[in-house]
Amino acid sequence: MTTTMIEIDNLYKRFGDLEVLKGIDLSVSQGEVTVIMGPSGSGKSTLLRCINRLEEITSGTVTVDGYDVTDPETNINFVRTEAGMVFQQFNLFPHMTALGNVTLGPLKVRKMERGEAEKLGLDLLKKVGLSDKANVYPDHLSGGQKQRVAIARSLALKPKVMLFDEPTSALDPELVGEVLEVMKQLGREGMTMVVVTHEMNFAREVADRVIFMDEGIIIEEDAPEAIFSNPRHERTKSFLGKVI
Amino acid sequence: MGSGFDFKVSVMWESVPILLTGMKLTIIITVLGLVSGFILGTVFGLMKISRNLFFRKLGGFYVESIRGTPLMVQVMFIYFGLPLAIGMRVPPMLAGVTAIGVNSGAYIAEIVRGAFQSIERGQTEAGRSIGLTHLQTLYYVIWPQALKRMIPPLGNQFIISLKDTSLLVVVGVGELTRTGQEIIAANFRAFEVWLTVAVMYFVMTMSIAKVLNVIERKLEI
């Protein structure tokens, strides 16, 4: 039995006159790893950001774990704890240590006791391989370490879905692997993930499905092997030709 | 010197104890004024970046009207003008602190606004994405970072406001400048006394600058 975790129905997003998403339909099941690819400006990041309403939705509906994100009655802050997000630029809080970053959510959103939050935080830092960096400030971490702290920070809310917005694009090539490793581990543990990335190997190894977007619509979706070895659309072909 | 001018260091030394009482008042007015200015500046600075149009306009009106008029006029208005409207005398001290507070508040509002706007949008998004409310994000994520960026321009404003207190001479607050005037009225030693007064202002502003330097170094700004 599969439960639907994210349901997107006829989603439109406009920035002024610019229509960025033009009728997206997408359903993500629990435990599924979905990779979104597409050229820059195709709307993939915007789509991701509509899922936790970092962008206001122009029309259509988005539900996360049954909660209607577009409904003004919905407590959006609660939905955001259900759908963690990892950003391209990490966006760690520079005035807090790694542990401080990870425990802020548990302390202020979940109202956890400090001791309990710190235990959770240390466990998560251990999980992402950064036990020894708990008291280090982001300025003294490498890009890969920052991104792993950012992942731990999101996981601290015990989300049901994780959204990754080009998590390795801002990293030096030699640091990409350590972040992907953590993400693969999450995927194997059954976390529902939507990942905007151009990392083919990650898609091949972990993704259940690859979605290809261009100009605000989904033009093709398939299992990774199928879409990489046998893309049906011209635009997918030409894009994959450039990326590989 | 044919003019008969003879500089006497002893006059400077003799004026110090009385001037110190004025200096004490200058410090009190500056501190109280800046505390109110900081509160006003924070409130109106945040209004200026509020999502609410009314607050934005209100914040803009405050900043523009205060920044656009001389402090001297503001002081006179509060001390001589306002009492006529409210039918109540405003004590000189209160008028002075209010003027310094309201005046520095307008400049501090701009400092607060600039500092908040300089924090990358990703910080707000990261805060919101872990479920913090708008206010929690402002308080736990943006404010501490903005505060750090505000320190150098705030220091500048503190120094300006401290010197501005000398304008309160017009309403008769016995601060440092007024005390100097009073001494000169009695001994006619304008050169020595004004020089002493200047040195005392300089010592105060330098102390602020030094303290800020230490803070900046500690916070690695």
Short mmCIF file of C-alpha atoms in Angstrom, two decimals:
data_model
loop_
_atom_site.label_atom_id
_atom_site.label_comp_id
_atom_site.label_asym_id
_atom_site.label_seq_id
_atom_site.Cartn_x
_atom_site.Cartn_y
_atom_site.Cartn_z
CA MET A 1 0.00 0.00 0.00
CA THR A 2 1.43 3.40 -0.89
CA THR A 3 0.46 6.59 0.83
CA THR A 4 0.61 9.84 -1.09
CA MET A 5 2.92 12.29 0.61
CA ILE A 6 2.82 15.22 -1.81
CA GLU A 7 0.00 15.91 -4.20
CA ILE A 8 0.32 18.79 -6.65
CA ASP A 9 -2.63 19.59 -8.83
CA ASN A 10 -2.65 22.04 -11.74
CA LEU A 11 -0.12 24.35 -10.10
CA TYR A 12 0.50 27.76 -11.63
CA LYS A 13 3.01 30.29 -10.41
CA ARG A 14 3.42 33.75 -11.79
CA PHE A 15 5.98 36.42 -10.90
CA GLY A 16 4.30 39.53 -12.28
CA ASP A 17 3.95 38.89 -15.99
CA LEU A 18 6.32 35.98 -15.95
CA GLU A 19 4.65 32.60 -15.80
CA VAL A 20 7.13 30.25 -14.21
CA LEU A 21 4.95 27.19 -13.59
CA LYS A 22 2.24 26.37 -16.09
CA GLY A 23 0.05 23.63 -14.74
CA ILE A 24 2.15 21.14 -12.81
CA ASP A 25 0.61 17.84 -11.73
CA LEU A 26 2.75 15.68 -9.55
CA SER A 27 2.19 13.03 -6.94
CA VAL A 28 4.91 11.74 -4.65
CA SER A 29 4.38 8.60 -2.58
CA GLN A 30 5.74 7.97 0.85
CA GLY A 31 9.34 6.79 0.70
CA GLU A 32 9.75 7.77 -2.91
CA VAL A 33 12.85 9.63 -4.10
CA THR A 34 12.07 11.98 -6.95
CA VAL A 35 14.75 13.85 -8.82
CA ILE A 36 13.82 16.96 -10.79
CA MET A 37 16.08 18.02 -13.62
CA GLY A 38 15.86 20.67 -16.25
CA PRO A 39 17.62 23.70 -17.65
CA SER A 40 18.05 26.82 -15.60
CA GLY A 41 14.85 28.85 -15.57
CA SER A 42 12.68 25.82 -16.15
CA GLY A 43 10.88 26.35 -12.83
CA LYS A 44 12.25 23.40 -10.87
CA SER A 45 13.36 25.41 -7.84
CA THR A 46 10.11 27.36 -7.87
CA LEU A 47 8.16 24.11 -7.92
CA LEU A 48 10.10 22.89 -4.90
CA ARG A 49 9.56 26.19 -3.09
CA CYS A 50 5.83 26.03 -3.70
CA ILE A 51 5.68 22.75 -1.81
CA ASN A 52 6.50 24.44 1.52
CA ARG A 53 5.03 27.75 0.37
CA LEU A 54 8.25 29.71 0.39
CA GLU A 55 6.61 30.99 -2.78
CA GLU A 56 2.97 31.98 -2.77
CA ILE A 57 1.02 29.79 -5.14
CA THR A 58 -0.84 31.59 -7.93
CA SER A 59 -3.40 28.84 -8.53
CA GLY A 60 -3.83 25.12 -8.13
CA THR A 61 -3.42 23.03 -5.02
CA VAL A 62 -0.53 21.50 -3.15
CA THR A 63 -1.03 19.11 -0.29
CA VAL A 64 1.69 17.73 1.94
CA ASP A 65 0.81 14.72 4.05
CA GLY A 66 -2.84 15.63 3.59
CA TYR A 67 -2.44 19.28 4.60
CA ASP A 68 -3.55 21.78 1.98
CA VAL A 69 -0.64 24.19 1.71
CA THR A 70 -2.70 26.78 -0.14
CA ASP A 71 -5.50 26.85 2.43
CA PRO A 72 -5.12 29.97 4.60
CA GLU A 73 -6.56 27.95 7.48
CA THR A 74 -3.62 25.56 7.36
CA ASN A 75 -0.86 26.28 9.85
CA ILE A 76 1.94 26.75 7.35
CA ASN A 77 4.56 26.69 10.08
CA PHE A 78 3.44 23.19 10.95
CA VAL A 79 3.53 22.07 7.33
CA ARG A 80 7.06 23.40 7.05
CA THR A 81 8.16 21.15 9.89
CA GLU A 82 6.73 18.25 7.89
CA ALA A 83 8.65 19.21 4.77
CA GLY A 84 12.26 20.08 5.55
CA MET A 85 14.23 22.08 3.02
CA VAL A 86 17.89 22.17 2.14
CA PHE A 87 19.14 25.13 0.13
CA GLN A 88 21.83 25.55 -2.48
CA GLN A 89 23.52 28.25 -0.39
CA PHE A 90 23.14 26.24 2.87
CA ASN A 91 21.74 29.30 4.70
CA LEU A 92 23.15 28.21 8.03
CA PHE A 93 22.66 30.72 10.82
CA PRO A 94 26.16 32.21 11.10
CA HIS A 95 25.71 33.40 14.67
CA MET A 96 25.04 29.91 16.00
CA THR A 97 27.27 26.86 16.31
CA ALA A 98 26.51 23.75 14.28
CA LEU A 99 24.65 22.37 17.28
CA GLY A 100 22.86 25.71 17.76
CA ASN A 101 21.67 25.57 14.18
CA VAL A 102 20.35 22.05 14.58
CA THR A 103 18.65 22.64 17.94
CA LEU A 104 16.90 25.94 17.12
CA GLY A 105 13.90 24.21 15.55
CA PRO A 106 13.45 21.62 18.30
CA LEU A 107 13.79 24.31 20.98
CA LYS A 108 11.62 27.06 19.53
CA VAL A 109 9.20 25.20 17.29
CA ARG A 110 8.85 21.88 19.08
CA LYS A 111 9.37 23.49 22.53
CA MET A 112 11.71 20.69 23.54
CA GLU A 113 13.79 20.82 26.72
CA ARG A 114 17.34 21.98 26.07
CA GLY A 115 18.91 18.70 27.21
CA GLU A 116 16.63 16.67 25.02
CA ALA A 117 17.16 18.99 22.03
CA GLU A 118 20.92 18.81 22.41
CA LYS A 119 20.86 15.05 22.59
CA LEU A 120 18.80 14.98 19.40
CA GLY A 121 21.13 17.53 17.80
CA LEU A 122 24.25 15.55 18.65
CA ASP A 123 22.67 12.36 17.33
CA LEU A 124 21.88 14.07 14.05
CA LEU A 125 25.33 15.61 13.74
CA LYS A 126 26.72 12.14 14.29
CA LYS A 127 24.45 10.81 11.59
CA VAL A 128 25.86 13.33 9.09
CA GLY A 129 29.40 12.59 10.27
CA LEU A 130 30.03 15.83 12.13
CA SER A 131 30.07 14.82 15.80
CA ASP A 132 33.34 16.67 16.29
CA LYS A 133 31.97 19.94 14.85
CA ALA A 134 29.07 20.50 17.26
CA ASN A 135 30.57 23.64 18.78
CA VAL A 136 32.04 25.05 15.59
CA TYR A 137 30.55 28.11 13.87
CA PRO A 138 29.60 27.86 10.19
CA ASP A 139 32.43 30.20 9.16
CA HIS A 140 34.88 27.51 10.16
CA LEU A 141 33.18 24.71 8.24
CA SER A 142 33.77 23.67 4.64
CA GLY A 143 30.91 23.88 2.16
CA GLY A 144 30.27 20.16 2.39
CA GLN A 145 30.22 20.30 6.17
CA LYS A 146 27.86 23.28 6.11
CA GLN A 147 25.46 21.46 3.87
CA ARG A 148 25.52 18.41 6.10
CA VAL A 149 24.74 20.60 9.12
CA ALA A 150 21.89 22.12 7.10
CA ILE A 151 20.53 18.64 6.44
CA ALA A 152 20.76 17.80 10.14
CA ARG A 153 18.99 21.08 10.95
CA SER A 154 16.07 20.06 8.76
CA LEU A 155 15.98 16.51 10.08
CA ALA A 156 15.76 17.84 13.64
CA LEU A 157 12.09 18.65 13.04
CA LYS A 158 11.51 15.00 12.11
CA PRO A 159 10.02 15.89 8.73
CA LYS A 160 8.13 13.40 6.63
CA VAL A 161 9.48 14.87 3.41
CA MET A 162 12.82 16.41 2.54
CA LEU A 163 13.13 18.96 -0.23
CA PHE A 164 16.59 19.55 -1.67
CA ASP A 165 17.16 22.60 -3.85
CA GLU A 166 20.39 21.99 -5.81
CA PRO A 167 22.16 20.96 -2.61
CA THR A 168 25.54 20.35 -4.21
CA SER A 169 25.63 23.10 -6.85
CA ALA A 170 27.53 25.56 -4.69
CA LEU A 171 30.12 23.01 -3.60
CA ASP A 172 33.66 22.42 -4.76
CA PRO A 173 33.68 19.15 -6.73
CA GLU A 174 35.64 17.24 -4.11
CA LEU A 175 33.02 18.08 -1.46
CA VAL A 176 29.98 16.92 -3.42
CA GLY A 177 30.44 13.26 -2.51
CA GLU A 178 30.12 13.67 1.25
CA VAL A 179 26.78 15.47 0.88
CA LEU A 180 25.41 12.99 -1.63
CA GLU A 181 26.45 10.17 0.69
CA VAL A 182 24.27 11.59 3.47
CA MET A 183 21.38 12.03 1.05
CA LYS A 184 21.72 8.49 -0.27
CA GLN A 185 21.67 7.21 3.28
CA LEU A 186 18.44 9.12 3.89
CA GLY A 187 16.92 7.70 0.74
CA ARG A 188 17.82 4.19 1.78
CA GLU A 189 16.22 4.77 5.18
CA GLY A 190 12.95 5.44 3.40
CA MET A 191 12.75 9.22 3.59
CA THR A 192 10.46 10.76 1.02
CA MET A 193 12.65 13.11 -0.97
CA VAL A 194 12.25 15.59 -3.79
CA VAL A 195 15.63 16.62 -5.09
CA VAL A 196 16.45 19.26 -7.66
CA THR A 197 19.89 18.27 -8.87
CA HIS A 198 21.97 17.52 -11.93
CA GLU A 199 23.86 14.73 -10.22
CA MET A 200 23.20 11.80 -12.56
CA ASN A 201 24.91 9.28 -10.34
CA PHE A 202 22.79 10.24 -7.41
CA ALA A 203 19.67 9.91 -9.55
CA ARG A 204 20.80 6.53 -10.85
CA GLU A 205 21.61 5.15 -7.44
CA VAL A 206 18.78 6.48 -5.31
CA ALA A 207 15.98 7.96 -7.38
CA ASP A 208 12.82 6.04 -8.05
CA ARG A 209 11.90 8.52 -10.71
CA VAL A 210 13.38 11.40 -12.65
CA ILE A 211 11.25 14.31 -13.75
CA PHE A 212 12.40 16.52 -16.55
CA MET A 213 11.08 20.09 -16.60
CA ASP A 214 11.33 22.80 -19.17
CA GLU A 215 9.62 26.17 -19.44
CA GLY A 216 7.33 25.59 -16.51
CA ILE A 217 5.95 22.20 -17.38
CA ILE A 218 6.91 18.60 -16.76
CA ILE A 219 7.80 17.27 -20.17
CA GLU A 220 8.94 13.81 -19.25
CA GLU A 221 9.18 11.48 -16.27
CA ASP A 222 10.50 7.99 -15.95
CA ALA A 223 12.79 5.70 -14.01
CA PRO A 224 16.36 7.06 -14.03
CA GLU A 225 17.84 4.39 -16.28
CA ALA A 226 15.05 4.73 -18.79
CA ILE A 227 15.16 8.48 -18.97
CA PHE A 228 18.96 8.65 -19.17
CA SER A 229 19.46 5.93 -21.74
CA ASN A 230 16.34 6.50 -23.74
CA PRO A 231 14.91 10.01 -23.43
CA ARG A 232 11.82 10.48 -25.56
CA HIS A 233 11.73 14.24 -25.87
CA GLU A 234 14.11 16.28 -27.95
CA ARG A 235 14.58 18.80 -25.14
CA THR A 236 15.40 16.07 -22.64
CA LYS A 237 17.91 14.61 -25.09
CA SER A 238 19.66 17.88 -25.75
CA PHE A 239 19.75 18.74 -22.05
CA LEU A 240 21.11 15.35 -21.02
CA GLY A 241 23.62 15.59 -23.85
CA LYS A 242 25.01 18.75 -22.28
CA VAL A 243 24.99 17.52 -18.70
CA ILE A 244 26.63 14.11 -19.14
CA MET B 1 51.91 89.33 23.40
CA GLY B 2 50.75 92.88 23.17
CA SER B 3 47.12 91.99 23.57
CA GLY B 4 47.84 90.99 27.11
CA PHE B 5 46.68 87.44 26.62
CA ASP B 6 48.23 85.13 29.15
CA PHE B 7 47.32 81.50 29.05
CA LYS B 8 46.84 79.99 32.48
CA VAL B 9 46.79 76.25 32.89
CA SER B 10 45.69 76.74 36.47
CA VAL B 11 42.39 78.17 35.20
CA MET B 12 41.80 74.98 33.31
CA TRP B 13 42.49 72.86 36.38
CA GLU B 14 40.29 75.02 38.54
CA SER B 15 37.33 74.70 36.19
CA VAL B 16 37.52 70.91 36.03
CA PRO B 17 35.57 70.04 39.21
CA ILE B 18 32.59 72.19 38.21
CA LEU B 19 32.76 71.05 34.61
CA LEU B 20 32.71 67.45 35.84
CA THR B 21 29.22 67.99 37.27
CA GLY B 22 28.14 69.23 33.82
CA MET B 23 29.85 66.27 32.19
CA LYS B 24 27.95 63.94 34.46
CA LEU B 25 24.68 65.45 33.25
CA THR B 26 25.84 65.25 29.63
CA ILE B 27 26.47 61.53 30.11
CA ILE B 28 23.09 61.00 31.78
CA ILE B 29 21.24 62.83 28.98
CA THR B 30 23.20 60.97 26.32
CA VAL B 31 22.54 57.56 27.86
CA LEU B 32 18.83 58.18 28.49
CA GLY B 33 18.43 59.82 25.08
CA LEU B 34 20.16 57.01 23.26
CA VAL B 35 18.25 54.30 25.11
CA SER B 36 14.98 55.97 24.03
CA GLY B 37 16.46 56.61 20.58
CA PHE B 38 17.39 52.96 20.25
CA ILE B 39 13.90 51.82 21.20
CA LEU B 40 12.26 54.37 18.88
CA GLY B 41 14.75 53.57 16.12
CA THR B 42 14.11 49.85 16.36
CA VAL B 43 10.35 50.25 16.34
CA PHE B 44 10.25 52.75 13.47
CA GLY B 45 13.06 51.05 11.56
CA LEU B 46 11.08 47.80 11.61
CA MET B 47 7.97 49.73 10.60
CA LYS B 48 9.80 50.95 7.54
CA ILE B 49 10.34 47.38 6.37
CA SER B 50 6.95 46.13 7.53
CA ARG B 51 4.63 44.46 5.05
CA ASN B 52 1.91 46.81 6.22
CA LEU B 53 1.66 49.97 4.11
CA PHE B 54 0.38 52.12 6.98
CA PHE B 55 3.36 51.23 9.18
CA ARG B 56 5.76 51.83 6.32
CA LYS B 57 4.29 55.30 5.75
CA LEU B 58 4.32 56.09 9.46
CA GLY B 59 7.95 55.01 9.77
CA GLY B 60 8.84 57.06 6.71
CA PHE B 61 7.05 60.12 8.04
CA TYR B 62 8.89 59.97 11.37
CA VAL B 63 12.30 59.56 9.80
CA GLU B 64 11.81 62.21 7.13
CA SER B 65 10.32 64.85 9.41
CA ILE B 66 12.99 64.51 12.09
CA ARG B 67 15.89 64.18 9.70
CA GLY B 68 14.58 67.10 7.71
CA THR B 69 14.51 69.62 10.58
CA PRO B 70 17.32 71.02 12.75
CA LEU B 71 17.80 69.56 16.20
CA MET B 72 17.87 73.09 17.60
CA VAL B 73 14.35 73.71 16.30
CA GLN B 74 13.19 70.37 17.71
CA VAL B 75 14.58 71.24 21.13
CA MET B 76 12.92 74.69 21.12
CA PHE B 77 9.67 73.19 19.91
CA ILE B 78 9.59 70.61 22.69
CA TYR B 79 10.61 73.07 25.42
CA PHE B 80 8.85 76.28 24.38
CA GLY B 81 6.20 75.17 21.88
CA LEU B 82 4.77 71.95 23.24
CA PRO B 83 3.91 73.32 26.73
CA LEU B 84 1.53 75.81 25.13
CA ALA B 85 -0.35 73.02 23.43
CA ILE B 86 -0.47 70.61 26.35
CA GLY B 87 -0.86 73.30 28.99
CA MET B 88 1.97 71.91 31.05
CA ARG B 89 5.56 72.92 31.60
CA VAL B 90 8.12 70.44 30.27
CA PRO B 91 11.10 70.25 32.65
CA PRO B 92 14.34 71.10 30.80
CA MET B 93 15.89 67.70 31.51
CA LEU B 94 12.87 65.86 30.12
CA ALA B 95 12.79 68.14 27.08
CA GLY B 96 16.47 67.47 26.49
CA VAL B 97 16.27 63.71 26.80
CA THR B 98 13.16 63.66 24.61
CA ALA B 99 14.82 65.77 21.92
CA ILE B 100 17.95 63.61 21.85
CA GLY B 101 15.83 60.44 21.90
CA VAL B 102 13.45 61.48 19.15
CA ASN B 103 16.26 62.89 17.05
CA SER B 104 18.68 59.98 17.31
CA GLY B 105 15.73 57.60 16.90
CA ALA B 106 15.20 58.78 13.34
CA TYR B 107 18.81 58.13 12.39
CA ILE B 108 18.88 54.85 14.28
CA ALA B 109 15.69 53.80 12.43
CA GLU B 110 17.63 54.09 9.19
CA ILE B 111 20.52 52.11 10.67
CA VAL B 112 18.12 49.37 11.83
CA ARG B 113 16.36 49.27 8.47
CA GLY B 114 19.64 49.07 6.57
CA ALA B 115 21.00 46.33 8.81
CA PHE B 116 17.85 44.20 8.54
CA GLN B 117 17.70 44.61 4.79
CA SER B 118 21.34 43.64 4.47
CA ILE B 119 20.68 40.16 5.89
CA GLU B 120 20.36 37.73 3.01
CA ARG B 121 16.85 36.54 2.21
CA GLY B 122 18.06 32.97 2.54
CA GLN B 123 18.32 33.49 6.30
CA THR B 124 14.63 34.29 6.56
CA GLU B 125 13.79 31.39 4.31
CA ALA B 126 15.91 29.01 6.35
CA GLY B 127 14.21 30.21 9.53
CA ARG B 128 10.74 29.87 8.06
CA SER B 129 11.56 26.50 6.51
CA ILE B 130 12.21 24.94 9.94
CA GLY B 131 8.79 26.15 11.07
CA LEU B 132 9.70 29.35 12.92
CA THR B 133 7.03 32.04 12.71
CA HIS B 134 7.74 35.40 11.11
CA LEU B 135 8.40 36.99 14.50
CA GLN B 136 10.52 34.11 15.76
CA THR B 137 12.61 34.34 12.61
CA LEU B 138 13.10 38.06 13.13
CA TYR B 139 14.04 37.56 16.76
CA TYR B 140 16.24 34.47 16.69
CA VAL B 141 17.70 34.59 13.20
CA ILE B 142 17.72 38.10 11.76
CA TRP B 143 18.02 40.38 14.79
CA PRO B 144 21.29 38.98 16.19
CA GLN B 145 22.95 39.23 12.79
CA ALA B 146 21.53 42.69 12.10
CA LEU B 147 22.61 43.92 15.53
CA LYS B 148 26.17 42.99 14.74
CA ARG B 149 26.09 44.95 11.50
CA MET B 150 24.51 47.90 13.29
CA ILE B 151 27.36 48.36 15.74
CA PRO B 152 29.71 50.50 13.62
CA PRO B 153 27.03 52.96 12.42
CA LEU B 154 25.44 52.99 15.89
CA GLY B 155 28.76 53.97 17.39
CA ASN B 156 28.89 56.86 14.99
CA GLN B 157 25.40 57.92 16.02
CA PHE B 158 26.27 57.67 19.72
CA ILE B 159 29.15 60.07 19.19
CA ILE B 160 27.00 62.50 17.21
CA SER B 161 24.23 62.43 19.83
CA LEU B 162 26.68 62.98 22.64
CA LYS B 163 27.95 66.12 20.96
CA ASP B 164 24.39 67.16 20.11
CA THR B 165 23.56 67.40 23.81
CA SER B 166 25.54 70.66 23.82
CA LEU B 167 22.60 72.25 21.99
CA LEU B 168 20.50 71.80 25.10
CA VAL B 169 22.27 74.89 26.36
CA VAL B 170 19.36 76.82 24.83
CA VAL B 171 16.85 75.37 27.29
CA GLY B 172 19.15 75.78 30.25
CA VAL B 173 20.02 72.18 31.05
CA GLY B 174 23.16 72.32 33.13
CA GLU B 175 25.19 69.99 30.98
CA LEU B 176 28.83 70.42 30.08
CA THR B 177 28.52 73.31 27.61
CA ARG B 178 26.15 75.23 29.86
CA THR B 179 28.47 74.72 32.83
CA GLY B 180 31.34 76.10 30.76
CA GLN B 181 29.29 79.16 29.84
CA GLU B 182 28.50 79.78 33.48
CA ILE B 183 32.13 79.59 34.52
CA ILE B 184 33.11 82.03 31.78
CA ALA B 185 30.37 84.42 32.83
CA ALA B 186 32.12 84.63 36.18
CA ASN B 187 35.83 84.60 35.22
CA PHE B 188 35.92 85.72 31.55
CA ARG B 189 38.53 83.07 30.76
CA ALA B 190 36.91 81.91 27.51
CA PHE B 191 40.08 80.44 26.03
CA GLU B 192 40.98 78.15 28.90
CA VAL B 193 37.44 77.13 29.75
CA TRP B 194 36.28 76.34 26.22
CA LEU B 195 39.50 74.44 25.65
CA THR B 196 38.81 72.39 28.78
CA VAL B 197 35.24 71.79 27.69
CA ALA B 198 36.47 70.64 24.28
CA VAL B 199 38.97 68.27 25.87
CA MET B 200 36.23 66.79 28.03
CA TYR B 201 33.96 66.17 25.04
CA PHE B 202 36.90 64.65 23.24
CA VAL B 203 37.64 62.30 26.14
CA MET B 204 34.00 61.12 26.11
CA THR B 205 33.80 60.56 22.36
CA MET B 206 37.17 58.83 22.31
CA SER B 207 35.99 56.53 25.08
CA ILE B 208 32.94 55.57 23.02
CA ALA B 209 35.16 54.96 20.01
CA LYS B 210 37.54 52.80 22.06
CA VAL B 211 34.76 50.73 23.61
CA LEU B 212 33.28 50.16 20.15
CA ASN B 213 36.66 49.13 18.83
CA VAL B 214 36.91 46.48 21.51
CA ILE B 215 33.38 45.24 20.82
CA GLU B 216 34.03 45.13 17.09
CA ARG B 217 37.19 43.16 17.58
CA LYS B 218 35.46 40.75 19.97
CA LEU B 219 32.62 40.18 17.51
CA GLU B 220 34.98 40.04 14.54
CA ILE B 221 33.03 42.63 12.57
#
